[in-house]
PDB file of C-alpha atoms in Angstrom:
ATOM      1  CA  MET B 561      86.611 -56.854 -21.241  1.00 52.00           C
ATOM      2  CA  LYS B 562      85.300 -56.375 -24.922  1.00 49.00           C
ATOM      3  CA  SER B 563      83.330 -53.883 -23.658  1.00 56.00           C
ATOM      4  CA  ASP B 564      86.205 -51.832 -21.595  1.00 52.00           C
ATOM      5  CA  ALA B 565      88.422 -52.306 -24.536  1.00 49.00           C
ATOM      6  CA  SER B 566      85.868 -50.361 -26.726  1.00 52.00           C
ATOM      7  CA  SER B 567      85.029 -47.552 -24.377  1.00 55.00           C
ATOM      8  CA  LEU B 568      88.899 -47.016 -24.188  1.00 49.00           C
ATOM      9  CA  MET B 569      88.867 -46.877 -27.738  1.00 49.00           C
ATOM     10  CA  THR B 570      85.951 -44.676 -28.134  1.00 52.00           C
ATOM     11  CA  GLN B 571      87.643 -42.365 -25.249  1.00 52.00           C
ATOM     12  CA  ALA B 572      90.726 -42.240 -27.042  1.00 50.00           C
ATOM     13  CA  GLN B 573      89.025 -41.204 -30.626  1.00 52.00           C
ATOM     14  CA  ASN B 574      86.972 -38.601 -28.623  1.00 53.00           C
ATOM     15  CA  PHE B 575      90.189 -37.093 -26.966  1.00 48.00           C
ATOM     16  CA  VAL B 576      91.851 -37.043 -30.308  1.00 52.00           C
ATOM     17  CA  HIS B 577      89.039 -35.836 -32.754  1.00 49.00           C
ATOM     18  CA  SER B 578      86.598 -34.059 -30.392  1.00 52.00           C
ATOM     19  CA  SER B 579      89.033 -31.995 -27.950  1.00 53.00           C
ATOM     20  CA  GLN B 580      91.372 -29.351 -28.534  1.00 60.00           C
ATOM     21  CA  CYS B 581      94.336 -31.999 -29.216  1.00 68.00           C
ATOM     22  CA  THR B 582      92.666 -32.403 -32.667  1.00 75.00           C
ATOM     23  CA  LEU B 583      93.978 -29.185 -33.641  1.00 78.00           C
ATOM     24  CA  VAL B 584      97.860 -30.147 -32.756  1.00 83.00           C
ATOM     25  CA  VAL B 585      98.893 -32.213 -35.667  1.00 83.00           C
ATOM     26  CA  PRO B 586      97.589 -29.534 -38.450  1.00 86.00           C
ATOM     27  CA  GLY B 587      99.448 -27.027 -36.455  1.00 86.00           C
ATOM     28  CA  ALA B 588     102.553 -28.789 -35.970  1.00 89.00           C
ATOM     29  CA  MET B 589     102.387 -29.669 -39.843  1.00 90.00           C
ATOM     30  CA  PHE B 590     101.766 -26.200 -40.884  1.00 90.00           C
ATOM     31  CA  VAL B 591     104.673 -24.914 -38.750  1.00 91.00           C
ATOM     32  CA  VAL B 592     107.037 -27.438 -39.996  1.00 91.00           C
ATOM     33  CA  SER B 593     106.033 -26.583 -43.707  1.00 90.00           C
ATOM     34  CA  ALA B 594     106.742 -22.788 -42.765  1.00 90.00           C
ATOM     35  CA  GLY B 595     109.886 -23.493 -41.094  1.00 91.00           C
ATOM     36  CA  LEU B 596     111.502 -25.580 -44.209  1.00 88.00           C
ATOM     37  CA  LEU B 597     110.773 -22.523 -46.134  1.00 86.00           C
ATOM     38  CA  ALA B 598     111.815 -20.028 -44.193  1.00 87.00           C
ATOM     39  CA  TYR B 599     115.359 -21.807 -43.120  1.00 84.00           C
ATOM     40  CA  ARG B 600     115.540 -22.309 -47.362  1.00 80.00           C
ATOM     41  CA  GLY B 601     114.991 -18.863 -47.874  1.00 74.00           C
ATOM     42  CA  ALA B 602     117.519 -17.725 -44.904  1.00 75.00           C
ATOM     43  CA  THR B 603     120.418 -20.045 -45.981  1.00 75.00           C
ATOM     44  CA  GLU B 604     120.254 -20.452 -49.595  1.00 69.00           C
ATOM     45  CA  GLU B 605     123.005 -18.315 -51.458  1.00 58.00           C
ATOM     46  CA  ASN B 606     121.237 -18.559 -54.955  1.00 58.00           C
ATOM     47  CA  HIS B 607     117.782 -18.099 -55.253  1.00 56.00           C
ATOM     48  CA  ASP B 608     116.155 -21.621 -56.294  1.00 58.00           C
ATOM     49  CA  LEU B 609     112.932 -20.483 -57.746  1.00 61.00           C
ATOM     50  CA  PRO B 610     111.386 -23.810 -58.488  1.00 68.00           C
ATOM     51  CA  LEU B 611     112.695 -25.212 -54.859  1.00 74.00           C
ATOM     52  CA  ASN B 612     111.331 -22.003 -53.105  1.00 76.00           C
ATOM     53  CA  GLY B 613     108.041 -22.282 -55.183  1.00 77.00           C
ATOM     54  CA  PHE B 614     107.313 -25.712 -54.350  1.00 81.00           C
ATOM     55  CA  LEU B 615     107.988 -25.648 -50.693  1.00 84.00           C
ATOM     56  CA  ALA B 616     105.505 -22.630 -50.870  1.00 86.00           C
ATOM     57  CA  ASN B 617     103.141 -24.426 -52.791  1.00 87.00           C
ATOM     58  CA  ILE B 618     103.073 -27.349 -49.972  1.00 89.00           C
ATOM     59  CA  MET B 619     102.659 -24.733 -46.923  1.00 89.00           C
ATOM     60  CA  LEU B 620      99.508 -22.905 -49.178  1.00 88.00           C
ATOM     61  CA  GLN B 621      98.268 -26.440 -50.217  1.00 89.00           C
ATOM     62  CA  MET B 622      97.810 -27.237 -46.459  1.00 89.00           C
ATOM     63  CA  LEU B 623      95.740 -24.049 -45.366  1.00 88.00           C
ATOM     64  CA  PRO B 624      92.451 -25.237 -46.696  1.00 87.00           C
ATOM     65  CA  LEU B 625      92.623 -28.579 -45.067  1.00 86.00           C
ATOM     66  CA  ILE B 626      93.848 -26.746 -41.553  1.00 86.00           C
ATOM     67  CA  ALA B 627      90.641 -24.164 -42.299  1.00 83.00           C
ATOM     68  CA  LEU B 628      88.449 -27.157 -42.756  1.00 79.00           C
ATOM     69  CA  LYS B 629      89.199 -29.087 -39.807  1.00 80.00           C
ATOM     70  CA  VAL B 630      89.165 -26.189 -37.842  1.00 79.00           C
ATOM     71  CA  LYS B 631      85.711 -25.160 -38.773  1.00 74.00           C
ATOM     72  CA  ILE B 632      84.236 -28.727 -38.653  1.00 72.00           C
ATOM     73  CA  TRP B 633      85.777 -29.059 -35.050  1.00 73.00           C
ATOM     74  CA  SER B 634      84.417 -25.650 -33.998  1.00 70.00           C
ATOM     75  CA  CYS B 635      81.150 -26.033 -35.517  1.00 63.00           C
ATOM     76  CA  THR B 636      80.699 -29.990 -34.823  1.00 52.00           C
ATOM     77  CA  ASP B 637      78.743 -30.810 -37.653  1.00 53.00           C
ATOM     78  CA  ARG B 638      79.608 -34.025 -38.397  1.00 47.00           C
ATOM     79  CA  VAL B 639      77.309 -34.405 -41.684  1.00 50.00           C
ATOM     80  CA  SER B 640      78.206 -31.090 -43.540  1.00 50.00           C
ATOM     81  CA  LEU B 641      80.180 -32.553 -46.177  1.00 51.00           C
ATOM     82  CA  VAL B 642      78.207 -35.043 -47.453  1.00 54.00           C
ATOM     83  CA  PRO B 643      78.281 -36.028 -50.320  1.00 55.00           C
ATOM     84  CA  LEU B 644      77.948 -32.974 -52.728  1.00 60.00           C
ATOM     85  CA  VAL B 645      81.082 -31.302 -51.831  1.00 76.00           C
ATOM     86  CA  LEU B 646      82.933 -34.594 -52.292  1.00 85.00           C
ATOM     87  CA  CYS B 647      81.803 -34.526 -56.043  1.00 89.00           C
ATOM     88  CA  LYS B 648      83.151 -31.022 -56.177  1.00 89.00           C
ATOM     89  CA  THR B 649      86.521 -32.388 -55.004  1.00 92.00           C
ATOM     90  CA  LEU B 650      86.563 -35.058 -57.021  1.00 93.00           C
ATOM     91  CA  LEU B 651      85.866 -32.760 -59.781  1.00 93.00           C
ATOM     92  CA  MET B 652      88.954 -30.763 -58.753  1.00 94.00           C
ATOM     93  CA  HIS B 653      91.260 -33.744 -58.759  1.00 95.00           C
ATOM     94  CA  LEU B 654      89.770 -34.630 -62.062  1.00 95.00           C
ATOM     95  CA  THR B 655      90.994 -31.449 -63.801  1.00 95.00           C
ATOM     96  CA  LEU B 656      94.131 -31.612 -61.919  1.00 95.00           C
ATOM     97  CA  GLY B 657      94.750 -35.092 -63.495  1.00 95.00           C
ATOM     98  CA  PHE B 658      93.871 -34.091 -66.841  1.00 95.00           C
ATOM     99  CA  LEU B 659      96.008 -30.839 -66.908  1.00 95.00           C
ATOM    100  CA  ARG B 660      98.974 -33.192 -65.902  1.00 95.00           C
ATOM    101  CA  VAL B 661      98.152 -35.462 -68.538  1.00 95.00           C
ATOM    102  CA  VAL B 662      97.780 -32.787 -71.439  1.00 95.00           C
ATOM    103  CA  SER B 663     100.813 -31.240 -70.365  1.00 94.00           C
ATOM    104  CA  ALA B 664     103.145 -34.315 -70.530  1.00 92.00           C
ATOM    105  CA  LEU B 665     101.085 -34.916 -73.929  1.00 93.00           C
ATOM    106  CA  VAL B 666     101.940 -31.656 -75.399  1.00 91.00           C
ATOM    107  CA  GLN B 667     105.657 -31.770 -73.887  1.00 88.00           C
ATOM    108  CA  GLY B 668     106.146 -34.975 -75.425  1.00 86.00           C
ATOM    109  CA  VAL B 669     106.335 -38.483 -73.311  1.00 87.00           C
ATOM    110  CA  ASP B 670     109.249 -40.208 -73.369  1.00 85.00           C
ATOM    111  CA  GLU B 671     110.484 -43.269 -71.219  1.00 84.00           C
ATOM    112  CA  ASN B 672     111.238 -41.211 -68.023  1.00 82.00           C
ATOM    113  CA  SER B 673     107.867 -39.589 -67.954  1.00 85.00           C
ATOM    114  CA  ARG B 674     105.976 -42.511 -69.540  1.00 90.00           C
ATOM    115  CA  HIS B 675     105.404 -43.954 -65.873  1.00 90.00           C
ATOM    116  CA  LEU B 676     104.079 -40.166 -64.764  1.00 91.00           C
ATOM    117  CA  VAL B 677     101.583 -39.712 -67.453  1.00 93.00           C
ATOM    118  CA  ALA B 678     100.209 -43.385 -66.591  1.00 94.00           C
ATOM    119  CA  VAL B 679      99.501 -42.502 -62.939  1.00 94.00           C
ATOM    120  CA  ASP B 680      98.048 -39.362 -63.843  1.00 95.00           C
ATOM    121  CA  ALA B 681      95.645 -41.047 -66.506  1.00 95.00           C
ATOM    122  CA  GLY B 682      94.837 -43.401 -63.972  1.00 95.00           C
ATOM    123  CA  ALA B 683      93.975 -41.129 -61.611  1.00 95.00           C
ATOM    124  CA  THR B 684      91.664 -39.243 -63.682  1.00 96.00           C
ATOM    125  CA  LEU B 685      90.069 -42.136 -64.817  1.00 96.00           C
ATOM    126  CA  ALA B 686      89.732 -43.349 -61.223  1.00 96.00           C
ATOM    127  CA  ALA B 687      88.003 -39.684 -60.212  1.00 95.00           C
ATOM    128  CA  LEU B 688      85.677 -40.568 -63.365  1.00 94.00           C
ATOM    129  CA  ALA B 689      84.887 -43.956 -62.129  1.00 95.00           C
ATOM    130  CA  LEU B 690      83.932 -42.921 -59.009  1.00 94.00           C
ATOM    131  CA  LEU B 691      81.954 -40.011 -59.777  1.00 92.00           C
ATOM    132  CA  LYS B 692      79.688 -42.387 -62.218  1.00 92.00           C
ATOM    133  CA  TRP B 693      79.561 -45.136 -60.225  1.00 92.00           C
ATOM    134  CA  GLU B 694      79.379 -44.271 -56.755  1.00 91.00           C
ATOM    135  CA  PHE B 695      78.174 -40.648 -56.771  1.00 89.00           C
ATOM    136  CA  GLU B 696      75.883 -41.324 -59.812  1.00 88.00           C
ATOM    137  CA  PHE B 697      77.304 -37.633 -61.129  1.00 89.00           C
ATOM    138  CA  PRO B 698      75.971 -36.989 -64.562  1.00 89.00           C
ATOM    139  CA  MET B 699      78.991 -37.592 -67.307  1.00 88.00           C
ATOM    140  CA  SER B 700      78.289 -34.251 -68.898  1.00 86.00           C
ATOM    141  CA  PRO B 701      81.081 -31.374 -69.315  1.00 84.00           C
ATOM    142  CA  LEU B 702      77.727 -29.097 -69.440  1.00 85.00           C
ATOM    143  CA  HIS B 703      76.693 -30.092 -65.971  1.00 86.00           C
ATOM    144  CA  TRP B 704      80.125 -29.897 -64.709  1.00 85.00           C
ATOM    145  CA  ILE B 705      80.425 -26.113 -65.549  1.00 86.00           C
ATOM    146  CA  GLU B 706      77.199 -25.557 -63.350  1.00 87.00           C
ATOM    147  CA  HIS B 707      79.072 -25.817 -60.547  1.00 87.00           C
ATOM    148  CA  GLN B 708      80.220 -22.550 -60.192  1.00 88.00           C
ATOM    149  CA  ASP B 709      82.634 -22.692 -57.363  1.00 88.00           C
ATOM    150  CA  VAL B 710      84.663 -25.517 -58.970  1.00 91.00           C
ATOM    151  CA  ARG B 711      84.608 -23.737 -62.502  1.00 92.00           C
ATOM    152  CA  ASN B 712      85.624 -20.315 -60.994  1.00 93.00           C
ATOM    153  CA  ILE B 713      88.439 -21.832 -58.953  1.00 93.00           C
ATOM    154  CA  ILE B 714      89.957 -23.627 -61.921  1.00 94.00           C
ATOM    155  CA  LEU B 715      89.799 -20.305 -63.972  1.00 95.00           C
ATOM    156  CA  LEU B 716      91.356 -18.576 -61.312  1.00 95.00           C
ATOM    157  CA  ALA B 717      94.061 -21.239 -61.094  1.00 94.00           C
ATOM    158  CA  GLY B 718      94.870 -21.052 -64.903  1.00 94.00           C
ATOM    159  CA  GLY B 719      94.852 -17.494 -65.002  1.00 95.00           C
ATOM    160  CA  ALA B 720      97.386 -17.534 -61.990  1.00 93.00           C
ATOM    161  CA  ALA B 721      99.737 -19.906 -63.602  1.00 92.00           C
ATOM    162  CA  PHE B 722      99.879 -17.762 -66.843  1.00 93.00           C
ATOM    163  CA  ILE B 723     100.202 -14.283 -64.893  1.00 93.00           C
ATOM    164  CA  SER B 724     102.793 -15.814 -63.229  1.00 88.00           C
ATOM    165  CA  HIS B 725     104.678 -17.515 -66.231  1.00 84.00           C
ATOM    166  CA  ALA B 726     104.652 -13.912 -68.143  1.00 87.00           C
ATOM    167  CA  PHE B 727     105.992 -12.106 -65.246  1.00 84.00           C
ATOM    168  CA  PHE B 728     109.044 -14.435 -65.116  1.00 80.00           C
ATOM    169  CA  VAL B 729     109.506 -14.308 -68.947  1.00 79.00           C
ATOM    170  CA  PHE B 730     108.546 -10.523 -69.531  1.00 80.00           C
ATOM    171  CA  VAL B 731     109.766  -8.606 -66.249  1.00 76.00           C
ATOM    172  CA  GLN B 732     112.678 -11.305 -65.108  1.00 69.00           C
ATOM    173  CA  PRO B 733     113.704  -9.886 -61.803  1.00 68.00           C
ATOM    174  CA  SER B 734     116.891  -9.475 -60.525  1.00 66.00           C
ATOM    175  CA  TRP B 735     116.843 -12.196 -57.875  1.00 63.00           C
ATOM    176  CA  MET B 736     115.939 -15.059 -60.205  1.00 65.00           C
ATOM    177  CA  SER B 737     118.886 -17.481 -60.626  1.00 64.00           C
ATOM    178  CA  ASP B 738     120.918 -17.863 -63.939  1.00 66.00           C
ATOM    179  CA  ALA B 739     119.059 -21.102 -64.773  1.00 65.00           C
ATOM    180  CA  THR B 740     115.558 -19.874 -64.156  1.00 66.00           C
ATOM    181  CA  ARG B 741     116.605 -16.704 -66.441  1.00 66.00           C
ATOM    182  CA  ALA B 742     117.783 -19.136 -68.856  1.00 65.00           C
ATOM    183  CA  HIS B 743     114.558 -21.021 -68.812  1.00 64.00           C
ATOM    184  CA  SER B 744     112.296 -17.747 -68.596  1.00 67.00           C
ATOM    185  CA  SER B 745     114.220 -16.855 -71.924  1.00 69.00           C
ATOM    186  CA  GLN B 746     112.667 -19.328 -74.013  1.00 70.00           C
ATOM    187  CA  GLY B 747     109.103 -17.395 -73.954  1.00 69.00           C
ATOM    188  CA  LEU B 748     105.934 -18.796 -72.673  1.00 80.00           C
ATOM    189  CA  HIS B 749     105.756 -22.469 -72.543  1.00 83.00           C
ATOM    190  CA  ALA B 750     102.542 -24.041 -72.908  1.00 88.00           C
ATOM    191  CA  PRO B 751     103.123 -27.565 -71.067  1.00 89.00           C
ATOM    192  CA  SER B 752     104.855 -25.331 -68.160  1.00 88.00           C
ATOM    193  CA  ILE B 753     101.955 -23.197 -68.119  1.00 91.00           C
ATOM    194  CA  LEU B 754      99.489 -26.107 -67.859  1.00 93.00           C
ATOM    195  CA  PHE B 755     101.530 -28.179 -65.333  1.00 92.00           C
ATOM    196  CA  THR B 756     101.596 -24.792 -63.299  1.00 91.00           C
ATOM    197  CA  ALA B 757      98.049 -24.706 -63.639  1.00 94.00           C
ATOM    198  CA  ALA B 758      97.915 -28.248 -62.507  1.00 94.00           C
ATOM    199  CA  ASN B 759      99.951 -27.559 -59.302  1.00 92.00           C
ATOM    200  CA  TYR B 760      97.727 -24.504 -58.501  1.00 94.00           C
ATOM    201  CA  VAL B 761      94.448 -26.671 -58.892  1.00 94.00           C
ATOM    202  CA  ASP B 762      96.173 -28.906 -56.513  1.00 93.00           C
ATOM    203  CA  ILE B 763      97.073 -26.453 -54.116  1.00 92.00           C
ATOM    204  CA  VAL B 764      93.008 -25.131 -53.968  1.00 92.00           C
ATOM    205  CA  ALA B 765      91.676 -28.820 -54.418  1.00 92.00           C
ATOM    206  CA  PHE B 766      89.855 -28.725 -51.109  1.00 89.00           C
ATOM    207  CA  MET B 767      88.480 -25.048 -51.347  1.00 88.00           C
ATOM    208  CA  PRO B 768      84.969 -25.788 -52.661  1.00 85.00           C
ATOM    209  CA  VAL B 769      84.584 -27.512 -49.014  1.00 80.00           C
ATOM    210  CA  VAL B 770      85.645 -24.869 -47.224  1.00 81.00           C
ATOM    211  CA  TRP B 771      83.589 -22.073 -49.380  1.00 79.00           C
ATOM    212  CA  ARG B 772      80.548 -24.394 -48.851  1.00 76.00           C
ATOM    213  CA  LEU B 773      81.221 -24.805 -45.118  1.00 72.00           C
ATOM    214  CA  TYR B 774      81.700 -20.934 -44.659  1.00 71.00           C
ATOM    215  CA  GLN B 775      78.867 -19.939 -47.027  1.00 70.00           C
ATOM    216  CA  ALA B 776      76.428 -22.206 -45.224  1.00 64.00           C
ATOM    217  CA  GLU B 777      77.256 -20.575 -41.722  1.00 60.00           C
ATOM    218  CA  GLU B 778      76.773 -16.843 -43.252  1.00 58.00           C
ATOM    219  CA  LEU B 779      73.321 -17.970 -44.875  1.00 53.00           C
ATOM    220  CA  ASP B 780      72.333 -19.831 -41.419  1.00 51.00           C
ATOM    221  CA  ASP B 781      72.040 -23.010 -43.488  1.00 48.00           C
ATOM    222  CA  CYS B 782      72.230 -25.514 -40.756  1.00 46.00           C
ATOM    223  CA  ALA B 783      68.668 -26.439 -39.898  1.00 42.00           C
ATOM    224  CA  MET B 784      67.614 -29.055 -37.489  1.00 37.00           C
ATOM    225  CA  GLY B 785      68.021 -32.965 -37.200  1.00 39.00           C
ATOM    226  CA  ALA B 786      70.226 -35.014 -39.421  1.00 48.00           C
ATOM    227  CA  THR B 787      72.117 -38.552 -39.542  1.00 56.00           C
ATOM    228  CA  VAL B 788      74.443 -39.747 -42.067  1.00 61.00           C
ATOM    229  CA  SER B 789      73.293 -42.436 -44.421  1.00 70.00           C
ATOM    230  CA  LEU B 790      74.744 -45.665 -44.950  1.00 78.00           C
ATOM    231  CA  GLU B 791      75.374 -44.620 -48.386  1.00 81.00           C
ATOM    232  CA  ALA B 792      77.046 -41.568 -47.540  1.00 78.00           C
ATOM    233  CA  ARG B 793      79.311 -43.194 -45.176  1.00 81.00           C
ATOM    234  CA  ARG B 794      80.354 -45.596 -48.090  1.00 86.00           C
ATOM    235  CA  GLN B 795      80.852 -42.430 -50.057  1.00 87.00           C
ATOM    236  CA  VAL B 796      83.105 -40.779 -47.479  1.00 86.00           C
ATOM    237  CA  ARG B 797      85.229 -44.106 -47.355  1.00 88.00           C
ATOM    238  CA  TYR B 798      85.428 -44.576 -51.235  1.00 92.00           C
ATOM    239  CA  PHE B 799      86.564 -40.542 -51.430  1.00 92.00           C
ATOM    240  CA  PHE B 800      89.353 -41.029 -48.629  1.00 92.00           C
ATOM    241  CA  ILE B 801      90.515 -44.226 -50.480  1.00 93.00           C
ATOM    242  CA  TYR B 802      90.698 -42.292 -53.650  1.00 95.00           C
ATOM    243  CA  VAL B 803      92.411 -39.291 -51.984  1.00 94.00           C
ATOM    244  CA  VAL B 804      94.941 -41.223 -50.022  1.00 95.00           C
ATOM    245  CA  ALA B 805      96.067 -43.247 -52.763  1.00 95.00           C
ATOM    246  CA  PHE B 806      96.190 -40.153 -54.951  1.00 95.00           C
ATOM    247  CA  TYR B 807      98.578 -38.403 -52.274  1.00 95.00           C
ATOM    248  CA  SER B 808     100.550 -41.459 -51.628  1.00 95.00           C
ATOM    249  CA  TRP B 809     101.918 -41.176 -54.969  1.00 94.00           C
ATOM    250  CA  ASP B 810     102.459 -37.265 -54.737  1.00 93.00           C
ATOM    251  CA  ASP B 811     103.782 -37.142 -51.387  1.00 93.00           C
ATOM    252  CA  VAL B 812     105.579 -40.635 -50.955  1.00 93.00           C
ATOM    253  CA  ILE B 813     106.329 -42.679 -53.794  1.00 93.00           C
ATOM    254  CA  ASP B 814     107.291 -40.193 -56.106  1.00 91.00           C
ATOM    255  CA  PRO B 815     109.584 -37.915 -53.976  1.00 90.00           C
ATOM    256  CA  VAL B 816     111.199 -41.500 -52.807  1.00 90.00           C
ATOM    257  CA  MET B 817     111.587 -42.083 -56.807  1.00 88.00           C
ATOM    258  CA  THR B 818     112.853 -38.459 -57.767  1.00 85.00           C
ATOM    259  CA  LEU B 819     113.574 -36.428 -54.370  1.00 82.00           C
ATOM    260  CA  LEU B 820     116.179 -38.429 -52.424  1.00 82.00           C
ATOM    261  CA  GLU B 821     118.714 -35.575 -53.046  1.00 82.00           C
ATOM    262  CA  GLU B 822     116.383 -32.839 -51.999  1.00 83.00           C
ATOM    263  CA  PRO B 823     115.759 -33.693 -48.299  1.00 86.00           C
ATOM    264  CA  MET B 824     113.925 -30.335 -47.333  1.00 86.00           C
ATOM    265  CA  ALA B 825     111.442 -31.152 -50.684  1.00 86.00           C
ATOM    266  CA  MET B 826     110.697 -34.858 -49.232  1.00 89.00           C
ATOM    267  CA  MET B 827     110.208 -33.417 -45.390  1.00 90.00           C
ATOM    268  CA  ALA B 828     107.464 -30.787 -46.893  1.00 91.00           C
ATOM    269  CA  HIS B 829     105.682 -33.636 -48.904  1.00 91.00           C
ATOM    270  CA  ALA B 830     105.708 -35.954 -45.541  1.00 92.00           C
ATOM    271  CA  ALA B 831     104.270 -33.140 -43.619  1.00 92.00           C
ATOM    272  CA  HIS B 832     101.590 -32.659 -46.183  1.00 93.00           C
ATOM    273  CA  PHE B 833     100.616 -36.183 -46.191  1.00 94.00           C
ATOM    274  CA  MET B 834     100.471 -36.594 -42.552  1.00 92.00           C
ATOM    275  CA  LEU B 835      98.235 -33.790 -42.511  1.00 91.00           C
ATOM    276  CA  LEU B 836      95.855 -35.512 -44.841  1.00 92.00           C
ATOM    277  CA  LEU B 837      95.801 -38.860 -43.145  1.00 91.00           C
ATOM    278  CA  ASP B 838      94.959 -36.526 -40.136  1.00 88.00           C
ATOM    279  CA  PHE B 839      92.338 -35.089 -41.624  1.00 87.00           C
ATOM    280  CA  ALA B 840      90.864 -38.401 -43.024  1.00 87.00           C
ATOM    281  CA  GLY B 841      91.036 -39.823 -39.761  1.00 85.00           C
ATOM    282  CA  PHE B 842      89.053 -36.587 -38.294  1.00 81.00           C
ATOM    283  CA  PHE B 843      86.439 -36.488 -41.070  1.00 79.00           C
ATOM    284  CA  ILE B 844      85.515 -40.246 -41.003  1.00 79.00           C
ATOM    285  CA  PHE B 845      85.276 -40.114 -37.415  1.00 76.00           C
ATOM    286  CA  GLN B 846      82.989 -37.199 -37.590  1.00 72.00           C
ATOM    287  CA  VAL B 847      80.820 -38.389 -40.505  1.00 72.00           C
ATOM    288  CA  GLY B 848      80.835 -41.786 -38.211  1.00 67.00           C
ATOM    289  CA  GLN B 849      78.812 -40.220 -35.285  1.00 61.00           C
ATOM    290  CA  PRO B 850      75.200 -41.058 -35.303  1.00 54.00           C
ATOM    291  CA  THR B 851      74.117 -37.456 -34.692  1.00 48.00           C
ATOM    292  CA  THR B 852      75.397 -33.983 -34.856  1.00 42.00           C
ATOM    293  CA  VAL B 853      75.203 -32.168 -31.357  1.00 38.00           C
ATOM    294  CA  LYS B 854      75.869 -28.376 -31.017  1.00 38.00           C
ATOM    295  CA  GLU B 855      77.127 -26.900 -27.615  1.00 37.00           C
ATOM    296  CA  HIS B 856      73.401 -26.185 -26.434  1.00 33.00           C
ATOM    297  CA  GLY B 857      72.088 -29.228 -27.318  1.00 34.00           C
ATOM    298  CA  ASP B 858      70.690 -28.472 -30.844  1.00 37.00           C
ATOM    299  CA  GLN B 859      71.490 -30.916 -33.636  1.00 38.00           C
ATOM    300  CA  LEU B 860      72.434 -29.792 -37.107  1.00 36.00           C
ATOM    301  CA  GLN B 861      71.247 -30.801 -40.343  1.00 38.00           C
ATOM    302  CA  GLY B 862      73.800 -31.515 -42.891  1.00 39.00           C
ATOM    303  CA  LEU B 863      74.618 -28.665 -45.507  1.00 38.00           C
ATOM    304  CA  LEU B 864      73.919 -31.276 -48.296  1.00 39.00           C
ATOM    305  CA  SER B 865      71.205 -33.635 -46.920  1.00 38.00           C
ATOM    306  CA  LYS B 866      68.606 -34.948 -49.369  1.00 38.00           C
ATOM    307  CA  ASP B 867      66.273 -32.009 -49.053  1.00 40.00           C
ATOM    308  CA  ASP B 868      68.756 -29.449 -49.898  1.00 43.00           C
ATOM    309  CA  ASP B 869      67.834 -26.682 -51.988  1.00 42.00           C
ATOM    310  CA  ASP B 870      70.952 -25.761 -53.514  1.00 46.00           C
ATOM    311  CA  ASP B 871      71.147 -25.494 -57.186  1.00 47.00           C
ATOM    312  CA  ASP B 872      74.323 -27.482 -57.250  1.00 47.00           C
ATOM    313  CA  HIS B 873      73.183 -30.988 -56.813  1.00 51.00           C
ATOM    314  CA  CYS B 874      75.236 -33.633 -58.012  1.00 63.00           C
TER     315      CYS B 874
END
């Protein structure tokens, strides 16, 4: 009886994570997010730049996760993302939390924002702790900036934040609302630029994973034979505990506390969180497989196995 239940569970997991059904949830969540943005744009009387920008950010934030899941599913490489890219993604979230904290400190912390600063500081420290004690990542900023993909993405996010703010300050297009125009007339505001940069880093937080995966395919970097070590599986579990906790605050707890009067924003957050949970389950399932087998029976070596010659080792 127990073996039958185990067999049914395995079949269900294979159906959800190894068949074309695995793409249903990401596709549906992206359609929901795009639909919310389109509906808002079609029905609003006045252009609400903050809300529209937020909805667009949520939709863009989904794209790296969707691209990553599609690529892993199509390649069936169950060990390609352990453990190096997890370090890179943690570096992105470390930067995200740091920018949020600095933005709040420059702006000035009051009673209403104190708990937000505490959460962001806690998330930053948790990322540091994971990098140091679980991934044995060197705590040297000089080592961090050697990760060119992470460094370049962060610089692009910061540059995009500055340019977007400068555009609304100096150009002030006619479709801006009066409230947005009044805010932009105050000039370039460092805390706002830092906070926007943090939002842009959030959008591209998983891009190093996508970048590494597609780069490896172009370089034919998938060699023969590999399994996932117990240490790597543990790292994956800790990583997703952190990520799910991080976005539980961003997508569930904080919106419930602050966005009850904006149901569209809450729905967008819910769609993103559902996509994240789906990806976490898919990734953990893939890494948990004993081997990775391609369609023609070839086993694929993880892109990040111990003998990888990439110069970006943790």
